Amino acid sequence: MKKQHVSKTLVLMLLLSVSSSIWAQKASEFTPYTVEKTYDKLKKNYEDISPIKPLITDQIFYGENIVYKTADSTELKLDIYIPKEIHVKMHPAVLLIHGGGWLTGQKENQRVMAQHLALNGFIGIAVSYRLGLEAPYPAAVIDIKDAIKFVKKHAARYHINPDKLAVLGTSAGAQLATLVGVTPNAEIYESGASISDDVQAIINVDGIVSFIHPEAGDEGKMASIWLGGNREENWSNWKEASPLEYVNEHTPPTLFINSAQPRFHAGRDDMVKRLNHFNIYNEVHTIPDSPHSFWLVHPWFETTFTYTVNFLNKVF
């Protein structure tokens, strides 16, 4: 009996070792997605750019690395930036979702935008979520919805108007933000909380809105890992994770800010047509001669921020 127990233990240890090795091998295939690495990549072709940097100011309150959820022993955190004039009123809030191909990236990429929003009367909240190499679809979607519920639950503490919430995502984060925005309280993403996960505005910064649209033909390895197989192997997930499938008369006002790279517009024009059909306010801005990840460097950060604040002021 002892020998059998030892044998089973050794087999389990071997399986765990192989699994960890495969995960590490996959993780090492993908370059970390940070502001610094993005700048290093882009400066080769755009000499006049500079990387965005976090603000140091006494005009906002800083609350960083607040745990909003623990999932599979992983602490998921958010950073929250609040205007100093909190005694004046409850503020609209924006949850910011980082990109990175669903497998990489970090909430710190969104801190600068969140801080600038706080300087302009909004509460900026940069949110982390489980990446695809740790937990595949739909984990990230559920995490972001849980972050929304956390924010609403603690709205009074953070001086947030729970009826004026927007989600802003960039790249893969834009797909996630849009999917969250068009599926309020959807059963397929229900995590059991009684608080609504609905939002009142969507800001999509260079992210696709459909994995199955003809324009989405370039989505490959990273999407396949996140969605549990390629498009042919797991069509149902690719369709289910496509925000375009859910657009209806209840979809919130939506802003698109796009690069000059057509790949990241997949499904956008059809979504705009549907929004127009339902008379839902929307804006589309394509920045000429801009690369993907333009929002992480100056001068395009300023352009992104201006479009964002103007839109938020209109809808809120």
Short mmCIF file of C-alpha atoms in Angstrom, two decimals:
data_model
loop_
_atom_site.label_atom_id
_atom_site.label_comp_id
_atom_site.label_asym_id
_atom_site.label_seq_id
_atom_site.Cartn_x
_atom_site.Cartn_y
_atom_site.Cartn_z
CA MET A 1 0.00 0.00 0.00
CA LYS A 2 2.83 2.39 0.83
CA LYS A 3 4.56 1.66 -2.48
CA GLN A 4 1.31 2.30 -4.37
CA HIS A 5 0.84 5.62 -2.52
CA VAL A 6 4.40 6.69 -3.31
CA SER A 7 3.94 5.71 -6.95
CA LYS A 8 0.77 7.79 -7.30
CA THR A 9 2.46 10.73 -5.63
CA LEU A 10 5.38 10.55 -8.04
CA VAL A 11 3.04 10.41 -11.02
CA LEU A 12 1.09 13.44 -9.74
CA MET A 13 4.33 15.39 -9.17
CA LEU A 14 5.48 14.50 -12.68
CA LEU A 15 2.20 15.66 -14.21
CA LEU A 16 2.34 18.93 -12.30
CA SER A 17 5.93 19.44 -13.38
CA VAL A 18 5.10 18.84 -17.04
CA SER A 19 2.07 21.16 -16.81
CA SER A 20 4.15 23.94 -15.23
CA SER A 21 6.81 23.47 -17.90
CA ILE A 22 4.25 23.77 -20.71
CA TRP A 23 2.74 26.90 -19.12
CA ALA A 24 6.15 28.52 -18.72
CA GLN A 25 7.04 27.64 -22.29
CA LYS A 26 3.85 29.23 -23.58
CA ALA A 27 4.28 32.30 -21.40
CA SER A 28 7.83 32.85 -22.63
CA GLU A 29 6.61 32.96 -26.23
CA PHE A 30 4.90 36.31 -25.67
CA THR A 31 6.66 39.60 -25.02
CA PRO A 32 5.37 41.41 -21.91
CA TYR A 33 3.07 44.26 -22.90
CA THR A 34 4.19 47.40 -21.07
CA VAL A 35 4.48 51.12 -21.78
CA GLU A 36 8.27 50.86 -21.95
CA LYS A 37 8.35 47.96 -24.40
CA THR A 38 5.70 49.59 -26.56
CA TYR A 39 7.73 52.79 -26.74
CA ASP A 40 10.91 50.86 -27.61
CA LYS A 41 9.05 49.13 -30.42
CA LEU A 42 7.37 52.22 -31.86
CA LYS A 43 10.26 54.69 -31.66
CA LYS A 44 12.03 52.91 -34.51
CA ASN A 45 9.39 54.22 -36.91
CA TYR A 46 8.14 57.28 -35.02
CA GLU A 47 11.05 59.42 -33.85
CA ASP A 48 9.04 62.19 -32.20
CA ILE A 49 7.09 60.09 -29.72
CA SER A 50 7.70 59.76 -25.97
CA PRO A 51 6.27 57.30 -23.41
CA ILE A 52 3.50 58.30 -21.05
CA LYS A 53 4.44 58.54 -17.37
CA PRO A 54 2.42 58.38 -14.14
CA LEU A 55 1.37 61.67 -12.60
CA ILE A 56 2.53 62.94 -9.24
CA THR A 57 0.02 65.51 -8.08
CA ASP A 58 -1.79 66.58 -4.93
CA GLN A 59 -4.98 67.20 -6.91
CA ILE A 60 -6.14 63.59 -6.74
CA PHE A 61 -6.35 60.80 -4.18
CA TYR A 62 -4.37 57.66 -5.02
CA GLY A 63 -5.68 54.23 -4.02
CA GLU A 64 -3.58 51.50 -5.64
CA ASN A 65 -3.58 47.70 -5.56
CA ILE A 66 -6.97 47.37 -3.88
CA VAL A 67 -8.09 43.72 -3.93
CA TYR A 68 -11.55 43.46 -5.45
CA LYS A 69 -11.70 39.69 -5.83
CA THR A 70 -9.78 36.49 -5.15
CA ALA A 71 -10.08 33.82 -7.84
CA ASP A 72 -8.28 30.47 -7.67
CA SER A 73 -5.93 31.94 -5.02
CA THR A 74 -5.10 34.89 -7.31
CA GLU A 75 -5.74 38.33 -5.86
CA LEU A 76 -7.22 40.61 -8.49
CA LYS A 77 -6.57 44.29 -7.87
CA LEU A 78 -7.57 47.70 -9.07
CA ASP A 79 -6.12 51.20 -8.86
CA ILE A 80 -8.51 54.04 -8.16
CA TYR A 81 -7.87 57.76 -8.64
CA ILE A 82 -10.35 60.23 -7.15
CA PRO A 83 -10.63 64.01 -7.70
CA LYS A 84 -9.77 65.94 -4.55
CA GLU A 85 -13.06 67.85 -4.59
CA ILE A 86 -14.94 64.78 -3.34
CA HIS A 87 -17.00 66.91 -0.96
CA VAL A 88 -18.69 68.57 -3.94
CA LYS A 89 -20.57 65.67 -5.52
CA MET A 90 -20.55 62.03 -6.56
CA HIS A 91 -18.45 61.58 -9.66
CA PRO A 92 -18.91 59.54 -12.84
CA ALA A 93 -16.40 56.68 -12.98
CA VAL A 94 -14.47 54.98 -15.76
CA LEU A 95 -13.15 51.42 -15.47
CA LEU A 96 -10.07 51.03 -17.65
CA ILE A 97 -9.21 47.62 -19.11
CA HIS A 98 -5.68 47.01 -20.39
CA GLY A 99 -4.78 45.16 -23.56
CA GLY A 100 -2.15 42.56 -24.36
CA GLY A 101 -3.75 39.97 -26.60
CA TRP A 102 -5.73 38.42 -23.71
CA LEU A 103 -2.53 36.72 -22.52
CA THR A 104 -0.25 39.59 -21.45
CA GLY A 105 -0.50 43.17 -20.19
CA GLN A 106 -1.01 44.83 -16.83
CA LYS A 107 -3.34 47.35 -15.22
CA GLU A 108 -0.39 49.71 -14.75
CA ASN A 109 -0.63 50.46 -18.48
CA GLN A 110 -3.89 52.28 -17.75
CA ARG A 111 -2.83 54.22 -14.66
CA VAL A 112 -1.84 57.37 -16.55
CA MET A 113 -5.17 57.66 -18.34
CA ALA A 114 -7.01 56.98 -15.07
CA GLN A 115 -5.04 59.72 -13.33
CA HIS A 116 -5.73 62.25 -16.07
CA LEU A 117 -9.43 61.41 -15.92
CA ALA A 118 -9.36 62.13 -12.17
CA LEU A 119 -7.86 65.54 -12.85
CA ASN A 120 -10.88 66.24 -15.04
CA GLY A 121 -13.65 65.31 -12.63
CA PHE A 122 -13.98 61.57 -13.26
CA ILE A 123 -12.94 58.68 -11.06
CA GLY A 124 -10.45 56.55 -12.99
CA ILE A 125 -10.19 52.88 -12.10
CA ALA A 126 -7.52 50.66 -13.71
CA VAL A 127 -8.52 47.01 -13.36
CA SER A 128 -6.58 43.76 -13.50
CA TYR A 129 -8.10 40.46 -14.63
CA ARG A 130 -7.00 36.86 -15.07
CA LEU A 131 -4.99 36.45 -18.25
CA GLY A 132 -5.60 33.62 -20.66
CA LEU A 133 -2.57 31.54 -19.76
CA GLU A 134 -3.85 31.39 -16.19
CA ALA A 135 -7.57 31.14 -16.87
CA PRO A 136 -9.05 31.10 -20.39
CA TYR A 137 -12.31 32.67 -21.57
CA PRO A 138 -14.69 33.58 -19.99
CA ALA A 139 -12.68 34.24 -16.79
CA ALA A 140 -11.56 37.75 -17.81
CA VAL A 141 -15.11 38.78 -18.68
CA ILE A 142 -16.44 37.58 -15.34
CA ASP A 143 -13.57 39.30 -13.50
CA ILE A 144 -14.32 42.66 -15.09
CA LYS A 145 -18.02 42.31 -14.34
CA ASP A 146 -17.11 41.52 -10.73
CA ALA A 147 -14.96 44.66 -10.65
CA ILE A 148 -18.00 46.67 -11.73
CA LYS A 149 -20.05 45.09 -8.96
CA PHE A 150 -17.30 45.85 -6.44
CA VAL A 151 -17.24 49.49 -7.52
CA LYS A 152 -21.01 49.77 -7.21
CA LYS A 153 -21.01 48.07 -3.82
CA HIS A 154 -18.46 50.57 -2.52
CA ALA A 155 -19.71 53.55 -4.53
CA ALA A 156 -20.35 55.72 -1.48
CA ARG A 157 -16.87 55.06 -0.07
CA TYR A 158 -15.19 56.15 -3.31
CA HIS A 159 -17.67 58.98 -4.09
CA ILE A 160 -18.83 57.27 -7.28
CA ASN A 161 -22.15 57.86 -9.00
CA PRO A 162 -23.16 54.21 -9.69
CA ASP A 163 -25.54 55.34 -12.42
CA LYS A 164 -22.74 56.94 -14.42
CA LEU A 165 -20.21 54.21 -15.11
CA ALA A 166 -18.21 53.77 -18.31
CA VAL A 167 -15.87 51.01 -19.42
CA LEU A 168 -12.82 51.95 -21.46
CA GLY A 169 -10.64 49.26 -23.01
CA THR A 170 -7.61 49.27 -25.27
CA SER A 171 -6.79 46.58 -27.86
CA ALA A 172 -7.82 43.21 -26.37
CA GLY A 173 -9.09 45.22 -23.41
CA ALA A 174 -11.38 47.10 -25.81
CA GLN A 175 -12.92 43.83 -26.96
CA LEU A 176 -13.42 42.89 -23.30
CA ALA A 177 -14.83 46.28 -22.33
CA THR A 178 -17.25 46.23 -25.27
CA LEU A 179 -18.35 42.66 -24.51
CA VAL A 180 -18.96 43.59 -20.88
CA GLY A 181 -20.88 46.69 -21.94
CA VAL A 182 -23.22 44.87 -24.34
CA THR A 183 -23.99 41.92 -22.03
CA PRO A 184 -25.40 43.44 -18.84
CA ASN A 185 -26.33 40.75 -16.31
CA ALA A 186 -26.05 38.04 -18.97
CA GLU A 187 -26.59 34.52 -17.64
CA ILE A 188 -23.53 33.16 -19.46
CA TYR A 189 -21.29 35.49 -17.40
CA GLU A 190 -23.20 35.37 -14.12
CA SER A 191 -20.95 35.11 -11.08
CA GLY A 192 -23.70 34.96 -8.48
CA ALA A 193 -23.67 38.52 -7.13
CA SER A 194 -26.97 40.36 -6.75
CA ILE A 195 -25.56 43.73 -7.92
CA SER A 196 -26.07 44.69 -11.56
CA ASP A 197 -23.00 44.83 -13.81
CA ASP A 198 -24.56 47.22 -16.32
CA VAL A 199 -22.68 50.33 -17.48
CA GLN A 200 -23.81 53.53 -19.16
CA ALA A 201 -21.05 54.06 -21.75
CA ILE A 202 -18.47 52.10 -23.73
CA ILE A 203 -15.14 53.41 -25.03
CA ASN A 204 -13.40 51.08 -27.45
CA VAL A 205 -9.80 52.05 -28.21
CA ASP A 206 -8.59 50.01 -31.19
CA GLY A 207 -10.21 46.70 -30.32
CA ILE A 208 -12.15 44.28 -32.50
CA VAL A 209 -15.84 43.76 -31.80
CA SER A 210 -16.14 40.39 -33.54
CA PHE A 211 -13.97 37.30 -33.74
CA ILE A 212 -16.09 35.81 -36.54
CA HIS A 213 -16.51 38.85 -38.79
CA PRO A 214 -14.76 38.60 -42.19
CA GLU A 215 -12.54 41.51 -41.15
CA ALA A 216 -11.27 39.51 -38.16
CA GLY A 217 -9.25 37.07 -40.24
CA ASP A 218 -5.92 38.01 -38.64
CA GLU A 219 -6.85 36.92 -35.11
CA GLY A 220 -4.73 33.85 -34.49
CA LYS A 221 -2.61 32.20 -31.83
CA MET A 222 -3.30 34.46 -28.84
CA ALA A 223 -7.04 34.48 -29.44
CA SER A 224 -6.98 30.71 -29.98
CA ILE A 225 -5.28 30.12 -26.64
CA TRP A 226 -7.70 32.41 -24.83
CA LEU A 227 -10.79 30.99 -26.53
CA GLY A 228 -9.81 27.32 -26.14
CA GLY A 229 -9.04 26.48 -29.75
CA ASN A 230 -8.97 28.14 -33.14
CA ARG A 231 -12.06 29.39 -34.92
CA GLU A 232 -12.81 26.07 -36.58
CA GLU A 233 -12.19 24.05 -33.41
CA ASN A 234 -14.27 26.20 -31.06
CA TRP A 235 -16.61 28.30 -33.14
CA SER A 236 -19.10 28.62 -30.29
CA ASN A 237 -16.60 30.46 -28.05
CA TRP A 238 -15.43 32.70 -30.88
CA LYS A 239 -19.02 33.70 -31.58
CA GLU A 240 -20.03 34.00 -27.93
CA ALA A 241 -17.09 36.33 -27.17
CA SER A 242 -17.98 38.68 -30.06
CA PRO A 243 -19.63 41.88 -28.79
CA LEU A 244 -21.28 42.53 -32.16
CA GLU A 245 -23.61 39.57 -31.54
CA TYR A 246 -25.32 41.32 -28.62
CA VAL A 247 -25.87 44.89 -29.80
CA ASN A 248 -29.50 45.90 -29.28
CA GLU A 249 -31.70 48.82 -28.26
CA HIS A 250 -30.26 48.72 -24.73
CA THR A 251 -26.59 49.04 -25.75
CA PRO A 252 -24.96 52.08 -24.10
CA PRO A 253 -23.57 55.06 -26.06
CA THR A 254 -20.29 53.98 -27.62
CA LEU A 255 -17.08 55.72 -28.64
CA PHE A 256 -14.54 54.19 -31.05
CA ILE A 257 -11.01 55.57 -31.20
CA ASN A 258 -8.97 53.72 -33.78
CA SER A 259 -5.49 53.57 -35.22
CA ALA A 260 -4.82 53.63 -38.94
CA GLN A 261 -4.40 49.83 -38.85
CA PRO A 262 -7.54 48.20 -40.37
CA ARG A 263 -7.03 44.89 -38.54
CA PHE A 264 -8.17 46.47 -35.27
CA HIS A 265 -11.42 47.80 -36.72
CA ALA A 266 -12.94 44.34 -37.25
CA GLY A 267 -16.72 44.57 -37.01
CA ARG A 268 -16.71 48.25 -36.03
CA ASP A 269 -18.63 49.59 -39.01
CA ASP A 270 -21.35 46.96 -38.67
CA MET A 271 -21.68 47.76 -34.97
CA VAL A 272 -22.04 51.45 -35.81
CA LYS A 273 -24.80 50.58 -38.26
CA ARG A 274 -26.65 48.71 -35.55
CA LEU A 275 -26.19 51.52 -33.06
CA ASN A 276 -27.55 53.97 -35.61
CA HIS A 277 -30.50 51.65 -36.29
CA PHE A 278 -31.42 51.86 -32.61
CA ASN A 279 -30.68 55.61 -32.44
CA ILE A 280 -27.90 55.06 -29.90
CA TYR A 281 -25.36 57.84 -29.68
CA ASN A 282 -21.94 56.91 -31.00
CA GLU A 283 -18.73 58.45 -32.27
CA VAL A 284 -15.93 57.10 -34.47
CA HIS A 285 -12.49 58.68 -34.63
CA THR A 286 -9.64 57.20 -36.65
CA ILE A 287 -6.26 58.80 -36.00
CA PRO A 288 -4.31 59.24 -39.26
CA ASP A 289 -0.90 57.60 -39.64
CA SER A 290 -1.07 56.08 -36.17
CA PRO A 291 0.17 52.64 -35.07
CA HIS A 292 -1.58 50.22 -32.75
CA SER A 293 -0.92 51.05 -29.07
CA PHE A 294 -0.87 54.77 -29.93
CA TRP A 295 -2.50 55.58 -26.57
CA LEU A 296 0.65 54.63 -24.64
CA VAL A 297 2.81 57.37 -26.15
CA HIS A 298 2.73 61.11 -26.70
CA PRO A 299 1.40 62.86 -28.76
CA TRP A 300 -1.40 60.34 -29.41
CA PHE A 301 -2.18 59.97 -25.72
CA GLU A 302 -3.45 63.55 -25.72
CA THR A 303 -5.65 62.87 -28.73
CA THR A 304 -7.10 59.76 -27.10
CA PHE A 305 -7.72 61.59 -23.85
CA THR A 306 -9.43 64.55 -25.55
CA TYR A 307 -11.82 62.33 -27.52
CA THR A 308 -12.57 60.38 -24.34
CA VAL A 309 -13.36 63.35 -22.10
CA ASN A 310 -15.44 65.10 -24.76
CA PHE A 311 -17.50 61.94 -25.21
CA LEU A 312 -17.96 61.39 -21.47
CA ASN A 313 -19.06 64.99 -20.98
CA LYS A 314 -21.68 64.53 -23.68
CA VAL A 315 -23.17 61.26 -22.38
CA PHE A 316 -22.85 62.04 -18.65
#
